[in-house]
XYZ file of C-alpha atoms in Angstrom:
384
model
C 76.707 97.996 126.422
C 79.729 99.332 123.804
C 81.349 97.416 121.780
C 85.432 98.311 120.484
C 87.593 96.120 118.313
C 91.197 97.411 118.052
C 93.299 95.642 115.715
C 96.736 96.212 115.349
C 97.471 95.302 111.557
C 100.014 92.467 111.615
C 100.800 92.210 114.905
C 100.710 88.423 115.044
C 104.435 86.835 114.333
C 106.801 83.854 114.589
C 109.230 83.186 117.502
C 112.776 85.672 116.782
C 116.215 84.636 117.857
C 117.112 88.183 118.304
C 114.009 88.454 120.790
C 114.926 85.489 122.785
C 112.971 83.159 121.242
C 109.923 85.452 121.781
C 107.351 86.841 118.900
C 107.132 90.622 119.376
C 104.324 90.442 121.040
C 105.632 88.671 123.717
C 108.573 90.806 123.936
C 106.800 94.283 124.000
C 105.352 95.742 127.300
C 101.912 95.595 126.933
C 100.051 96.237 130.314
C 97.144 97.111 128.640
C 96.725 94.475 126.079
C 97.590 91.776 128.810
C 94.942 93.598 131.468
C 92.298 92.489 128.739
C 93.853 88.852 128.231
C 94.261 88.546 131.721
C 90.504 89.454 132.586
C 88.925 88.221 129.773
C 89.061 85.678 127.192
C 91.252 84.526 124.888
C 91.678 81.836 121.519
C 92.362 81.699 118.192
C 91.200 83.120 115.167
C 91.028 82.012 111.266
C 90.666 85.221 109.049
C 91.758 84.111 105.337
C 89.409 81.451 104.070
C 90.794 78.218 102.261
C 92.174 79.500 98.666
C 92.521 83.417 99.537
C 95.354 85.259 99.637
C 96.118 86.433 103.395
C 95.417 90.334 103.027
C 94.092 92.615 104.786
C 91.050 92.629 102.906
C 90.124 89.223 103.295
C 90.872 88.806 107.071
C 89.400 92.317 107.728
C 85.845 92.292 105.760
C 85.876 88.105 107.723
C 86.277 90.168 110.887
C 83.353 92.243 110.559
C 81.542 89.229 109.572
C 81.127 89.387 106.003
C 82.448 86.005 104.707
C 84.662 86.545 101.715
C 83.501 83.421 99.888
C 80.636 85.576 99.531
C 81.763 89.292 99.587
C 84.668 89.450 98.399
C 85.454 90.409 94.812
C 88.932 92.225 95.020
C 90.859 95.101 97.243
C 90.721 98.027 94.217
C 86.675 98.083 94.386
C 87.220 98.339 98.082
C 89.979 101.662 98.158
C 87.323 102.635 95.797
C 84.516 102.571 97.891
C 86.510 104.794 100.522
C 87.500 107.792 97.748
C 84.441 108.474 96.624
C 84.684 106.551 93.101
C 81.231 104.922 92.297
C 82.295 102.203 89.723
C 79.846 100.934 86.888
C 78.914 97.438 85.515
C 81.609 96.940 83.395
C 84.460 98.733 85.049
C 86.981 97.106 87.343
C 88.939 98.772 90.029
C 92.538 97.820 90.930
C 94.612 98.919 93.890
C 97.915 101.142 92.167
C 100.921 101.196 94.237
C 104.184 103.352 93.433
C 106.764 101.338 93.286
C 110.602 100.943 92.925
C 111.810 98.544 90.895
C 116.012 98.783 89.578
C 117.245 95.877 87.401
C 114.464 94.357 86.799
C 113.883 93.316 90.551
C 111.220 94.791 93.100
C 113.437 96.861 95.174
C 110.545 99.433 97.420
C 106.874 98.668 97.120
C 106.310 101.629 98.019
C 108.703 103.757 96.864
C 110.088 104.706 99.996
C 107.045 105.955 101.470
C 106.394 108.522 99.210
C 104.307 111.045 100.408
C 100.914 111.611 99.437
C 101.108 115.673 97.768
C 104.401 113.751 95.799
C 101.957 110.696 94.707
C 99.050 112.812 93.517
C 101.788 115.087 91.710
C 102.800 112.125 89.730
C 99.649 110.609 89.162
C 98.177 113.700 87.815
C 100.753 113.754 84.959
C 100.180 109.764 84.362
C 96.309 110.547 84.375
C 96.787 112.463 81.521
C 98.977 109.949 79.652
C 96.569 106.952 79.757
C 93.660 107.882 77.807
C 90.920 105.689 78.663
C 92.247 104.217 81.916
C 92.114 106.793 84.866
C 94.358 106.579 88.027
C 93.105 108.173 91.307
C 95.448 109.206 94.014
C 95.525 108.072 97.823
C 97.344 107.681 100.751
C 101.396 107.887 100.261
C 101.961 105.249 97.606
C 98.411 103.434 98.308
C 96.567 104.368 95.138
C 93.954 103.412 93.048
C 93.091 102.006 88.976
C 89.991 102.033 87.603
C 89.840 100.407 83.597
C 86.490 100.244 81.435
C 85.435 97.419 79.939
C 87.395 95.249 82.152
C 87.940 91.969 81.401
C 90.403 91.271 84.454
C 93.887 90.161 85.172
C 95.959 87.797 87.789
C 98.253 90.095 89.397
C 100.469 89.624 92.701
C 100.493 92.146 95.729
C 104.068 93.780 95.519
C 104.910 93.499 99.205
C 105.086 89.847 98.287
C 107.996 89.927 95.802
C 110.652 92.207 97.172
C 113.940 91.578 96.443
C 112.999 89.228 93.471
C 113.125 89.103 89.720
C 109.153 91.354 88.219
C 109.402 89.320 85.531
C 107.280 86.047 86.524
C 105.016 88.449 88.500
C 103.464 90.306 85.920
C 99.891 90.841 85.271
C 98.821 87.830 83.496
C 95.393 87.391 81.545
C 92.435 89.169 79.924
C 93.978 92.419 80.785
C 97.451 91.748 81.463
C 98.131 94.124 77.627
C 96.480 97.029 78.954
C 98.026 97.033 82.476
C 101.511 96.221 81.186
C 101.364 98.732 79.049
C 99.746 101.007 81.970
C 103.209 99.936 83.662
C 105.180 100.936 80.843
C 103.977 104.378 80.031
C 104.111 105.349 83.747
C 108.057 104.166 83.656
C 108.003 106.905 81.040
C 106.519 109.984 82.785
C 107.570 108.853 86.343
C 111.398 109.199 84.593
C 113.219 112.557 85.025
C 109.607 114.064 86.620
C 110.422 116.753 88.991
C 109.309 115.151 92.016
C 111.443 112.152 91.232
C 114.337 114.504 90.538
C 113.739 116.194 93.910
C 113.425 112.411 95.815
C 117.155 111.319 94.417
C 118.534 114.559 95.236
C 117.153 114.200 98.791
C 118.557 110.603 99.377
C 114.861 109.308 98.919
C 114.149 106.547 96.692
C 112.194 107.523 93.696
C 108.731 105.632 92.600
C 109.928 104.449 89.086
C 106.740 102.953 88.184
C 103.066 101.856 88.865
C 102.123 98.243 89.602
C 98.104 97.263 89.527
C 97.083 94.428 91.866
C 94.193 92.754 93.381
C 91.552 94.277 90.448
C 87.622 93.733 91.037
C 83.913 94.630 90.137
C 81.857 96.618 93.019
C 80.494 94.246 95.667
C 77.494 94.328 97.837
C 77.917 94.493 101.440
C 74.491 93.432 103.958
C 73.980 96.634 105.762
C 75.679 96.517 109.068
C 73.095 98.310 111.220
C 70.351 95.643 109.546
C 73.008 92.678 109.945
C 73.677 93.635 113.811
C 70.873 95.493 114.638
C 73.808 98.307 115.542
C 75.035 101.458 114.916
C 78.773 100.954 113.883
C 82.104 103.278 112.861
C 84.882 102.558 111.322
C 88.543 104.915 112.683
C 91.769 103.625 110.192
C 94.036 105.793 107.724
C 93.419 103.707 105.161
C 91.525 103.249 102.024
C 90.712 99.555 102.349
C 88.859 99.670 105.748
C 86.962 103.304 105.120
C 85.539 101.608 102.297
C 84.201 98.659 103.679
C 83.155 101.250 106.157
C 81.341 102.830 103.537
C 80.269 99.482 101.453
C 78.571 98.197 104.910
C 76.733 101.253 105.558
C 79.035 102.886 108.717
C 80.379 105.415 109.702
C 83.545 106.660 108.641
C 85.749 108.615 111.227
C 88.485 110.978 110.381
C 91.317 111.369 112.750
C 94.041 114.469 112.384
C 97.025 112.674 112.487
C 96.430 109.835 111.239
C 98.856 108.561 109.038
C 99.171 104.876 108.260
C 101.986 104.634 108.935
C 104.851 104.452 112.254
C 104.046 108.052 113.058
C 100.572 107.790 112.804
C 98.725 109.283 116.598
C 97.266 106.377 118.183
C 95.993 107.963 121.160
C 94.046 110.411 118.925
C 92.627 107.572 117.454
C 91.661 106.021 120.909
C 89.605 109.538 121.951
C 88.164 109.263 118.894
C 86.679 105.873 119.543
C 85.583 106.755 122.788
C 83.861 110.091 122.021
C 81.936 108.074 118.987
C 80.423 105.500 121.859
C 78.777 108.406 123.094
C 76.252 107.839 119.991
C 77.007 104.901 118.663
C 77.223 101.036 119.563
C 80.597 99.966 118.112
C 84.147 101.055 116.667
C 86.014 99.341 114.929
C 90.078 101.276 115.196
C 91.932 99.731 112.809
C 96.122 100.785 113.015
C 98.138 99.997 109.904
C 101.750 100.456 112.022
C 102.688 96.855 113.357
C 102.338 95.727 109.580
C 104.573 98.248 107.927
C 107.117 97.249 110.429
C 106.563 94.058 109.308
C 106.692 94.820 105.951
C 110.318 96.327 106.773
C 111.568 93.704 108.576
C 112.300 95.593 111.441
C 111.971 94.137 115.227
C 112.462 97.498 116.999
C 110.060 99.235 115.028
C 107.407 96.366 115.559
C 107.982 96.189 118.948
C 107.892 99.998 118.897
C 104.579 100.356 116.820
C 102.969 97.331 119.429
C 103.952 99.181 122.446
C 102.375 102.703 121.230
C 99.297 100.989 120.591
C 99.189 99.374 123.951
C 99.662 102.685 125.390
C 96.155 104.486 123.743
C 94.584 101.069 124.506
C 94.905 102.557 127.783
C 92.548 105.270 127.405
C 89.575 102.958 125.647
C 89.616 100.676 129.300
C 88.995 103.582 131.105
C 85.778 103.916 129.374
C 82.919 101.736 131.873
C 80.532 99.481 130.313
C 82.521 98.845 126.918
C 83.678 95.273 126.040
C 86.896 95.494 124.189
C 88.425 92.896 121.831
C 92.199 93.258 120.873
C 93.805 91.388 117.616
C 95.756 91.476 114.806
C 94.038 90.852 111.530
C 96.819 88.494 110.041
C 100.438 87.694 110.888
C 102.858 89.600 109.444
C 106.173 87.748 109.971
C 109.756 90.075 110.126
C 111.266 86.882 108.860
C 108.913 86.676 105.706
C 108.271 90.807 105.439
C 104.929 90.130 104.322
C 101.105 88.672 105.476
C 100.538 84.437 106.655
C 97.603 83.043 106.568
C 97.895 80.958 110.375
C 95.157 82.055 112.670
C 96.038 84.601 114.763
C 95.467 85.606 118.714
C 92.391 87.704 120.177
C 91.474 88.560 123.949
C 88.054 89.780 124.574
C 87.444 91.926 127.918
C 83.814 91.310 129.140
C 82.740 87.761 128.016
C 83.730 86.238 130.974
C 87.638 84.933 131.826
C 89.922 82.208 131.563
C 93.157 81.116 132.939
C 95.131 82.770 130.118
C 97.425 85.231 131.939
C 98.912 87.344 128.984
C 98.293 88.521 125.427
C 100.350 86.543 122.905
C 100.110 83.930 120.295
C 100.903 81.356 121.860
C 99.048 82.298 125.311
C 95.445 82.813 123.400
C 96.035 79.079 122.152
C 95.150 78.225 125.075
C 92.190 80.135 125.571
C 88.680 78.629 126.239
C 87.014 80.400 123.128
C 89.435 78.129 121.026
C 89.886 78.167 117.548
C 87.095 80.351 115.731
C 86.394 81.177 112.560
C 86.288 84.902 111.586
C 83.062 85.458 110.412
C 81.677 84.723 113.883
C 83.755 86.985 116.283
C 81.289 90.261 115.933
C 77.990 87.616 116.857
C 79.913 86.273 119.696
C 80.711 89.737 120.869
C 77.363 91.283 120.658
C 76.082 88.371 121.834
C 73.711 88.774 125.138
């Protein structure tokens, strides 16, 4: 037997007037998604722990079964993981986003999507500004900190402030000096920098600054192959999930086209999956869409995202003697434009069936697995 997870990154959401009354899921045509829901199982699941912030960090490393109460020390050491960046004893790793802020308020967290040659054009010149404190490029504006000697900082994800006031959201603590001024220096060589200049002439919005969050030391991560007794692979465009990939000992699969973002090729990503069962147990395909849409506060572009998905869901059912799970890893709410921590809705496709008849959150409430905590789904799905 095979084993796939497909998660569409915030694809769980509240009822919207301007869908009838209907979360996006609900609304979208999704044949494929409701084929599994419909002919498997269905229920709830918790992903953010009691006292953790509902990222994608959290609910994703609780997915694969490593609790975060135990595992989890931050999202930076995690990016970190995924580019290569071994960090020592004493260092701390933060993720770096390029932001827009104007006035004094969060305007763009991330800087209007800035693309990744423009990011790593702009971090190179910061690099050399900050002495002792390095910044690494990434993905777009997903990038990454890394400060000696750490001592550590609170600090708020940036996706949670837009539209409000930076002031009460700065980094606070041991650190909070060095970061600030971190902050401050890249306000001076992000202003009047060519790429900027080339952004605002193009109708873009410019990334006016850095802003560190969610710092932490290097975890340790069982094995997954001597936690499962599997051989498991890990398909996403982004940092955080290569490198728990890479933390937990799997596989990390590269994908041409894929982005992270709306235009990202989600039926590449499905072939991929099911040309890595040929030699391996499990996949895990994450797909960061659904979320930025959320992020946006867009319902068509949700909808749009969830639909897409559906369709290269498609070509992982055609594949015999797999059991397929579909889920979101956390809400993402168009109302709130960023992550909830409420449990959120999974179907599993070869554990049996229930009467649930479609994929939604408030048809997998009524599923027979329940309500389940995260850390279990992967032992229930391998399960015998």
């Amino acid at each position: 037997m095979k084993y796939v997870i497909i998660l569409g990154d915030g694809m769980a959401d509240e009822p919207l007037a301007e869908l009838g009354g209907r979360t996006p899921l609900e609304y979208a045509e999704i044949p494929n998604m409701d084929r599994i829901a419909r002919e498997g199982r269905c229920g709830m699941l918790r992903t953010v722990p009691d006292g953790f912030e509902p990222g994608s960090d959290v609910a994703n490393l609780s997915i694969l079964g490593y609790d975060p109460r135990n595992s989890y020390t931050g999202r930076g050491p995690l990016e970190a993981a995924s580019m290569g960046i071994d960090l020592g004893d004493a260092e701390m790793a933060y993720r770096c986003n390029l932001v827009a802020i104007r006035n004094g308020v969060m305007e763009d967290f991330n800087a209007g999507h800035i693309s990744s040659a423009e990011g790593a054009e702009l971090l190179r010149d910061l690099d050399a500004a900050l002495g002792r404190v390095r910044v690494y490029p990434g993905i777009s504006y997903r990038n990454l900190m890394v400060v000696p000697r750490a001592r550590g900082a609170v600090t708020t994800p940036p996706h949670d402030i837009v539209g409000r006031s930076v002031r009460e959201f700065l980094p606070r603590g041991d650190d909070a000096e060095l970061l600030r001024d971190c902050m401050e220096r890249s306000r001076e060589v992000f202003a009047g920098h060519p790429v900027n200049l080339r952004r605002v002439q193009e109708g873009k919005t410019p990334a006016t600054e850095i802003w560190p969050w969610s710092g932490g030391r290097k975890p340790s991560l069982t094995p997954f192959r001597e936690k499962y007794g599997l051989a498991g692979a890990v398909i996403s465009a982004v940092d955080l999930l290569s490198g728990i990939a890479r933390l937990a000992g799997m596989e990390v699969i590269r994908v041409p086209g894929a982005t992270g973002f709306l235009d990202t090729d989600y039926e590449a990503k499905a072939r991929y999956a099911v040309d890595a069962l040929d030699r391996l147990d499990f996949v895990y395909m994450h797909v960061e869409a659904p979320d930025e849409a959320g992020h946006m506060g867009s319902v068509e572009e949700k909808v749009r995202a969830i639909e897409r998905l559906d369709e290269a869901i498609g070509i992982v059912l055609d594949r015999p003697d797999t059991t397929v799970a579909v889920l979101p890893d956390h809400p993402t709410p168009i109302r709130l434009k960023t992550h909830t921590a409420d449990p959120i809705p999974f179907a599993v496709l070869g554990k049996g069936r229930d009467a649930v008849s479609a994929f939604s959150e408030r048809e997998a409430a009524e599923g027979s697995f329940g309500l389940m905590q995260a850390p279990g789904l992967l032992s229930l799905l391998f399960s015998r």
